[in-house]
Amino acid sequence: MKPVEIKPGIYWVGGIDWDLRNFHGYLTQRGSTYNAYLIIDEKPVLVDTVKHYLCEEMLSRIRQVIDPARIDFLVSNHVEMDHSGSISRILELAPQAKVISSPQGEKGLRRHFTADWDFQVVGSGDEVKIGQRTLKFLLTPMVHWPDSMATYIPEEKLLLPNDAFGQHIATAERFDDEVGWDIAYEEAAKYYANIVLPYGEQVKKALDAVSGLDIDMVAPSHGLIWRSYLSKILDAYYRWAANEAEQRAVIVYDTMWGSTEKIAQSLCQALEAAGLPVTMKSLKTNHISAVMADVLRAKLILIGSPTLNNGMLPSMGAFLTYLKGLRPKTRIGFAFGSYGWGGQAVGEIEKVMRELNWRIPLSGVNLQWVPEERELDGVREKGEELANILKQG
Ligand code: FEO
């Protein structure tokens, strides 16, 4: 339960949620952390808190640095309760502390907590001097809530952007280079795909604002602190915000009696034969939030379901509902499936693709009962055509 000094006089005092496996529908197989930061200056500051059940863990870290009663400012960068869940307890211990938030943050906190706190509402560019250091605020609305903001400490070249640049990962280490780029990147991509993806335009604005700041460390509110791979994660955020995807395919499907799976495999064979990297994601074995990391990466998305009860399989319905909410753009879509009678699933999948404004260059494959080999040859031809379309851009 030790605090970790991330800059002289600035401490990580968060909580580690080792057992978290589901974050409102996002499968968090590596757990998570809620990062709170304590700044020791003439006026001590706590930036964000932790989920309510990790409050005592956070307090035990704070107490090793300072009596929490001495905290003068509590910065709430974001209302969501994984970060605001312990504000009440901190204010019981430090009733004189001012709560600094964005205008939307104040409204949100007042709706979540009924206590009459002493708010100091800030806008973009506002500064609060805390002694040797300055807190400078940058509103980042819809990255990923209306209230979201970042706190910048220019004297330390430190940005505390809350959820942006976060990753759901519980580790004993606090810094990116202590775990390595591959794992940090994998979790940052999964986090972006499941939480930040709908807000690319707002992310671009936030990145433009951040690009004018002198920064050598970005300490988000989840997971590892970026210090060694800062330029790499910023580059990745620029790409993701622009909806740039790679020349690769992901095949997302479910199957009842194996027919739709045969079509999926034939498509995979053709795309692989054309030299494209292909990822196969059966919804029987992959959680929808894990599939989103592949969707973030791939330009070509092939989606397949058999028809069941005049529609698609419920697993595919759940995936498409999730996908529609996250709104990946500029993708090439292709639908496929099998049926006994009716055959509505393929049309329903294409409808969702059209709602997402994806390009659908080829009509889908919809095969009755068990596909014959000659029909699968036709599927492979479609796969070849899709590969050519993808290569032509
Ligand atoms: Fe980590 Fe939007 O809360």
Coordinates of C-alpha atoms and ligand atoms in Angstrom, one line a residue:
M1 CA 0.0 0.0 0.0
K2 CA 2.9 2.4 -0.7
P3 CA 2.6 5.7 -2.5
V4 CA 4.8 6.0 -5.5
E5 CA 6.6 9.3 -6.2
I6 CA 6.2 9.9 -9.9
K7 CA 7.8 13.4 -9.9
P8 CA 9.5 15.1 -6.9
G9 CA 6.7 15.9 -4.5
I10 CA 4.0 14.3 -6.7
Y11 CA 2.7 10.9 -5.7
W12 CA 0.5 8.2 -7.2
V13 CA -1.9 7.3 -4.4
G14 CA -4.5 5.3 -6.3
G15 CA -6.1 1.9 -5.8
I16 CA -5.5 -1.4 -7.6
D17 CA -8.6 -3.4 -8.5
W18 CA -7.0 -6.8 -9.0
D19 CA -10.3 -8.6 -9.3
L20 CA -12.2 -6.4 -11.7
R21 CA -13.3 -8.5 -14.7
N22 CA -16.3 -6.5 -15.9
F23 CA -16.3 -2.7 -16.3
H24 CA -19.9 -2.0 -17.4
G25 CA -19.8 -4.7 -20.0
Y26 CA -16.1 -4.3 -20.9
L27 CA -14.2 -7.5 -20.1
T28 CA -11.2 -6.4 -18.0
Q29 CA -9.1 -9.6 -17.9
R30 CA -6.1 -7.8 -16.4
G31 CA -8.1 -5.9 -13.8
S32 CA -7.7 -2.1 -13.5
T33 CA -6.4 0.7 -11.3
Y34 CA -8.0 4.0 -10.4
N35 CA -5.2 6.5 -10.3
A36 CA -5.2 9.4 -7.9
Y37 CA -2.3 11.9 -7.6
L38 CA -1.2 13.8 -4.5
I39 CA 0.7 17.0 -5.1
I40 CA 2.6 18.3 -2.1
D41 CA 3.0 22.1 -2.3
E42 CA 2.1 25.1 -0.1
K43 CA -1.5 24.1 -0.8
P44 CA -1.6 20.3 -1.1
V45 CA -3.8 18.9 -3.9
L46 CA -5.4 15.6 -4.6
V47 CA -6.3 15.0 -8.3
D48 CA -9.2 12.5 -8.6
T49 CA -10.0 9.7 -6.2
V50 CA -10.9 6.0 -6.5
K51 CA -13.9 3.7 -6.5
H52 CA -15.6 3.8 -3.1
Y53 CA -14.4 0.3 -2.1
L54 CA -10.8 1.2 -2.6
C55 CA -11.0 4.4 -0.5
E56 CA -9.2 3.1 2.5
E57 CA -6.4 1.8 0.3
M58 CA -6.0 5.3 -1.2
L59 CA -6.1 6.9 2.2
S60 CA -3.4 4.6 3.5
R61 CA -1.1 5.7 0.7
I62 CA -2.0 9.4 1.3
R63 CA -1.3 9.1 5.0
Q64 CA 2.3 7.9 4.3
V65 CA 2.9 11.3 2.7
I66 CA 0.6 13.8 4.5
D67 CA -2.4 13.9 6.8
P68 CA -5.4 14.0 4.4
A69 CA -6.9 16.7 6.6
R70 CA -4.3 19.1 5.1
I71 CA -5.6 18.7 1.5
D72 CA -6.6 22.2 0.2
F73 CA -7.8 21.3 -3.3
L74 CA -9.5 18.3 -4.7
V75 CA -9.5 18.3 -8.5
S76 CA -12.2 16.3 -10.0
N77 CA -11.2 15.8 -13.6
H78 CA -14.3 13.5 -14.2
V79 CA -17.5 12.8 -12.5
E80 CA -17.8 9.0 -13.3
M81 CA -17.7 7.2 -10.0
D82 CA -14.6 5.2 -10.5
H83 CA -12.9 8.6 -10.0
S84 CA -15.3 10.5 -7.8
G85 CA -16.5 7.6 -5.6
S86 CA -14.2 8.7 -2.7
I87 CA -14.6 12.5 -2.8
S88 CA -17.2 12.5 0.1
R89 CA -14.8 10.6 2.4
I90 CA -11.9 13.0 1.5
L91 CA -14.1 16.0 2.2
E92 CA -15.2 14.5 5.6
L93 CA -11.5 14.5 6.5
A94 CA -10.6 17.8 4.8
P95 CA -13.8 19.9 5.0
Q96 CA -12.0 23.0 4.0
A97 CA -10.9 21.6 0.7
K98 CA -12.3 23.3 -2.4
V99 CA -13.5 21.0 -5.2
I100 CA -12.2 22.1 -8.6
S101 CA -14.2 20.9 -11.6
S102 CA -15.4 21.9 -15.0
P103 CA -18.9 23.5 -15.3
Q104 CA -20.4 20.2 -16.4
G105 CA -18.4 18.5 -13.6
E106 CA -20.0 20.6 -11.0
K107 CA -23.5 19.8 -12.3
G108 CA -22.7 16.1 -12.5
L109 CA -21.2 16.0 -9.0
R110 CA -24.1 17.8 -7.5
R111 CA -26.5 15.2 -9.1
H112 CA -24.4 12.3 -7.9
F113 CA -23.7 13.6 -4.4
T114 CA -26.2 15.7 -2.4
A115 CA -23.6 17.3 -0.1
D116 CA -23.0 21.1 -0.5
W117 CA -19.4 21.2 -1.4
D118 CA -17.3 24.3 -1.9
F119 CA -16.8 24.3 -5.7
Q120 CA -14.3 26.2 -7.8
V121 CA -15.5 25.9 -11.4
V122 CA -12.8 26.3 -14.0
G123 CA -12.6 26.6 -17.8
S124 CA -10.0 25.8 -20.4
G125 CA -6.8 27.8 -19.7
D126 CA -7.7 28.7 -16.1
E127 CA -4.9 28.5 -13.6
V128 CA -4.7 27.9 -9.9
K129 CA -1.4 28.7 -8.2
I130 CA -0.7 26.2 -5.4
G131 CA 2.7 27.4 -4.3
Q132 CA 5.7 26.5 -6.4
R133 CA 3.5 24.9 -9.0
T134 CA 0.5 25.9 -11.1
L135 CA -2.5 23.8 -12.0
K136 CA -3.7 24.6 -15.5
F137 CA -7.0 23.2 -16.8
L138 CA -8.0 22.0 -20.2
L139 CA -11.6 21.0 -20.8
T140 CA -11.8 17.9 -22.9
P141 CA -15.6 17.5 -23.4
M142 CA -16.7 14.0 -24.6
V143 CA -13.3 12.5 -24.0
H144 CA -15.3 10.7 -22.9
W145 CA -18.0 12.5 -20.8
P146 CA -19.3 16.1 -21.2
D147 CA -17.6 17.0 -17.9
S148 CA -14.1 15.5 -18.7
M149 CA -11.1 17.7 -18.2
A150 CA -7.3 17.4 -17.9
T151 CA -5.0 19.0 -15.4
Y152 CA -1.6 20.2 -16.5
I153 CA 1.3 21.1 -14.3
P154 CA 3.7 23.1 -16.5
E155 CA 6.5 23.3 -13.9
E156 CA 6.6 19.5 -14.0
K157 CA 5.8 18.9 -17.7
L158 CA 3.1 16.6 -16.3
L159 CA -0.4 16.0 -17.8
L160 CA -3.1 14.3 -15.8
P161 CA -5.7 13.6 -18.5
N162 CA -8.0 11.3 -16.6
D163 CA -9.5 8.6 -18.8
A164 CA -7.7 9.6 -22.0
F165 CA -4.6 7.4 -22.5
G166 CA -5.8 5.0 -19.9
Q167 CA -5.6 1.2 -19.9
H168 CA -7.5 -1.4 -17.7
I169 CA -4.6 -3.2 -16.2
A170 CA -3.8 -4.0 -12.6
T171 CA 0.0 -4.3 -12.0
A172 CA 2.6 -3.8 -9.3
E173 CA 4.3 -1.4 -11.7
R174 CA 3.3 2.1 -12.3
F175 CA 5.2 3.1 -15.4
D176 CA 4.9 2.0 -19.1
D177 CA 8.6 0.9 -19.4
E178 CA 8.3 -1.3 -16.3
V179 CA 5.7 -3.5 -18.2
G180 CA 6.7 -2.9 -21.8
W181 CA 5.2 -1.4 -24.9
D182 CA 3.5 -4.5 -26.2
I183 CA 1.2 -5.0 -23.2
A184 CA 0.7 -1.3 -22.5
Y185 CA -0.2 -0.7 -26.2
E186 CA -2.5 -3.8 -26.3
E187 CA -4.5 -2.5 -23.3
A188 CA -4.5 1.1 -24.4
A189 CA -5.9 0.0 -27.8
K190 CA -8.6 -2.1 -26.2
Y191 CA -9.5 0.8 -23.9
Y192 CA -9.7 3.2 -26.8
A193 CA -11.8 0.8 -28.8
N194 CA -14.3 0.2 -26.0
I195 CA -14.5 3.7 -24.4
V196 CA -13.1 6.5 -26.5
L197 CA -13.8 5.4 -30.1
P198 CA -17.1 7.2 -30.6
Y199 CA -15.4 10.6 -29.8
G200 CA -12.7 10.8 -32.5
E201 CA -13.4 14.4 -33.4
Q202 CA -13.3 15.5 -29.8
V203 CA -10.1 13.5 -29.3
K204 CA -8.5 15.4 -32.2
K205 CA -9.3 18.7 -30.6
A206 CA -7.9 17.5 -27.3
L207 CA -4.7 16.3 -29.0
D208 CA -4.3 19.6 -30.8
A209 CA -4.6 21.4 -27.5
V210 CA -2.1 19.0 -25.9
S211 CA 0.4 19.4 -28.8
G212 CA 1.1 23.0 -27.6
L213 CA 2.1 21.8 -24.1
D214 CA 5.6 20.9 -22.9
I215 CA 5.0 17.4 -21.6
D216 CA 7.4 14.6 -20.6
M217 CA 4.9 12.5 -18.6
V218 CA 1.2 11.6 -19.1
A219 CA -0.4 10.1 -16.0
P220 CA -3.9 8.8 -16.8
S221 CA -6.6 7.7 -14.3
H222 CA -6.3 4.0 -15.2
G223 CA -3.3 1.8 -15.6
L224 CA 0.3 2.7 -16.4
I225 CA 1.9 6.2 -16.5
W226 CA 3.4 7.1 -19.9
R227 CA 7.0 8.4 -19.7
S228 CA 9.1 6.3 -22.1
Y229 CA 6.5 5.5 -24.8
L230 CA 4.9 8.9 -24.8
S231 CA 5.4 9.8 -28.4
K232 CA 4.3 6.3 -29.5
I233 CA 1.0 6.5 -27.6
L234 CA 0.4 10.0 -28.9
D235 CA 0.9 8.8 -32.4
A236 CA -1.5 5.9 -31.8
Y237 CA -4.1 8.3 -30.5
Y238 CA -3.8 10.5 -33.6
R239 CA -4.3 7.4 -35.8
W240 CA -7.2 6.1 -33.8
A241 CA -8.9 9.5 -33.7
A242 CA -8.6 9.8 -37.5
N243 CA -10.2 6.3 -37.7
E244 CA -7.1 5.1 -39.6
A245 CA -7.2 1.3 -39.9
E246 CA -4.7 -1.2 -41.2
Q247 CA -4.9 -3.3 -44.4
R248 CA -6.1 -6.3 -42.6
A249 CA -9.4 -8.1 -42.0
V250 CA -11.4 -9.4 -39.0
I251 CA -14.1 -12.0 -39.4
V252 CA -16.7 -11.8 -36.6
Y253 CA -19.3 -14.6 -36.6
D254 CA -21.4 -17.0 -34.8
T255 CA -22.8 -20.3 -36.0
M256 CA -25.6 -22.8 -35.1
W257 CA -24.8 -26.0 -36.9
G258 CA -21.5 -25.1 -38.6
S259 CA -22.7 -23.7 -42.0
T260 CA -21.9 -20.0 -41.2
E261 CA -18.6 -21.2 -39.8
K262 CA -17.8 -22.9 -43.1
I263 CA -18.5 -19.6 -45.0
A264 CA -16.3 -17.8 -42.5
Q265 CA -13.4 -20.2 -43.0
S266 CA -13.7 -20.0 -46.8
L267 CA -13.5 -16.2 -46.6
C268 CA -10.5 -16.5 -44.3
Q269 CA -8.8 -18.9 -46.8
A270 CA -9.3 -16.5 -49.7
L271 CA -8.1 -13.4 -47.8
E272 CA -5.1 -15.2 -46.5
A273 CA -4.3 -16.6 -49.9
A274 CA -4.3 -13.0 -51.1
G275 CA -1.7 -12.1 -48.5
L276 CA -3.9 -10.3 -46.0
P277 CA -3.6 -10.8 -42.3
V278 CA -6.9 -12.1 -41.0
T279 CA -8.3 -12.5 -37.5
M280 CA -11.2 -14.9 -36.9
K281 CA -13.4 -14.0 -33.9
S282 CA -16.2 -16.5 -33.0
L283 CA -18.7 -14.9 -30.7
K284 CA -19.0 -18.3 -28.9
T285 CA -15.5 -17.8 -27.5
N286 CA -14.7 -14.1 -27.7
H287 CA -16.3 -11.4 -25.6
I288 CA -17.7 -8.5 -27.7
S289 CA -15.3 -6.0 -26.0
A290 CA -12.3 -8.1 -27.0
V291 CA -13.5 -8.2 -30.6
M292 CA -13.6 -4.4 -30.6
A293 CA -9.8 -4.2 -30.4
D294 CA -9.7 -6.1 -33.7
V295 CA -12.3 -3.8 -35.2
L296 CA -10.2 -0.8 -34.2
R297 CA -7.3 -2.2 -36.2
A298 CA -8.8 -3.7 -39.3
K299 CA -10.1 -1.9 -42.4
L300 CA -12.2 -4.8 -43.7
I301 CA -14.8 -6.2 -41.3
L302 CA -16.7 -9.3 -42.3
I303 CA -19.7 -10.2 -40.1
G304 CA -21.7 -13.4 -40.3
S305 CA -24.7 -15.0 -38.6
P306 CA -27.2 -17.7 -39.4
T307 CA -30.9 -16.7 -39.4
L308 CA -32.7 -17.7 -36.3
N309 CA -36.4 -16.8 -35.6
N310 CA -36.6 -14.3 -38.5
G311 CA -33.4 -12.5 -37.4
M312 CA -29.8 -13.1 -36.4
L313 CA -28.4 -15.0 -33.4
P314 CA -28.8 -13.1 -30.2
S315 CA -25.0 -13.1 -29.7
M316 CA -24.6 -11.2 -33.0
G317 CA -27.5 -8.8 -32.0
A318 CA -25.5 -8.0 -28.9
F319 CA -22.3 -7.4 -30.8
L320 CA -24.0 -5.2 -33.4
T321 CA -25.7 -3.1 -30.7
Y322 CA -22.3 -2.6 -29.1
L323 CA -20.7 -1.8 -32.4
K324 CA -23.3 0.7 -33.4
G325 CA -22.7 2.6 -30.1
L326 CA -19.0 2.7 -30.6
R327 CA -19.3 3.9 -34.2
P328 CA -16.1 2.8 -36.0
K329 CA -15.9 4.8 -39.2
T330 CA -14.4 4.4 -42.7
R331 CA -14.6 0.6 -42.7
I332 CA -15.3 -1.8 -45.6
G333 CA -18.1 -4.2 -44.6
F334 CA -19.2 -7.6 -45.8
A335 CA -22.1 -9.7 -44.4
F336 CA -22.6 -13.4 -44.7
G337 CA -24.7 -16.2 -43.2
S338 CA -26.7 -19.3 -43.7
Y339 CA -30.4 -20.2 -43.3
G340 CA -33.0 -22.9 -43.5
W341 CA -35.8 -20.6 -44.5
G342 CA -36.4 -16.9 -44.2
G343 CA -32.7 -15.8 -44.4
Q344 CA -33.1 -12.3 -42.8
A345 CA -29.8 -12.2 -40.8
V346 CA -27.5 -11.0 -43.7
G347 CA -29.8 -8.1 -44.6
E348 CA -30.0 -7.1 -40.9
I349 CA -26.2 -7.1 -40.6
E350 CA -25.9 -5.0 -43.8
K351 CA -28.5 -2.5 -42.4
V352 CA -26.2 -1.9 -39.4
M353 CA -23.2 -1.5 -41.7
R354 CA -25.1 1.1 -43.7
E355 CA -26.1 3.0 -40.5
L356 CA -22.4 3.2 -39.7
N357 CA -21.8 4.6 -43.2
W358 CA -19.4 1.7 -44.0
R359 CA -18.6 1.0 -47.7
I360 CA -20.3 -2.3 -48.8
P361 CA -18.8 -2.9 -52.2
L362 CA -20.2 -6.5 -52.6
S363 CA -23.6 -8.0 -51.8
G364 CA -23.4 -10.4 -48.9
V365 CA -23.4 -14.2 -49.1
N366 CA -26.5 -16.0 -47.8
L367 CA -26.5 -19.7 -48.3
Q368 CA -29.3 -22.2 -47.6
W369 CA -28.8 -25.2 -45.4
V370 CA -25.3 -26.7 -45.6
P371 CA -23.0 -25.1 -48.2
E372 CA -21.8 -27.3 -51.0
E373 CA -18.2 -27.1 -52.1
R374 CA -19.1 -25.3 -55.4
E375 CA -21.0 -22.7 -53.3
L376 CA -17.9 -22.3 -51.0
D377 CA -15.8 -21.8 -54.2
G378 CA -18.1 -18.8 -54.9
V379 CA -17.5 -17.5 -51.4
R380 CA -13.8 -17.8 -51.9
E381 CA -14.2 -15.7 -55.1
K382 CA -15.9 -13.0 -53.1
G383 CA -13.0 -13.2 -50.6
E384 CA -10.5 -12.6 -53.4
E385 CA -12.6 -9.7 -54.7
L386 CA -12.7 -8.2 -51.2
A387 CA -8.9 -8.5 -50.9
N388 CA -8.4 -6.7 -54.2
I389 CA -10.8 -3.9 -53.1
L390 CA -9.0 -3.5 -49.8
K391 CA -5.6 -3.4 -51.5
Q392 CA -6.8 -0.7 -53.9
G393 CA -7.9 1.3 -50.9
Ligands
FEO1 FE1 -12.6 6.0 -15.7 FE2 -15.1 7.6 -17.3 O1 -14.2 6.8 -15.9

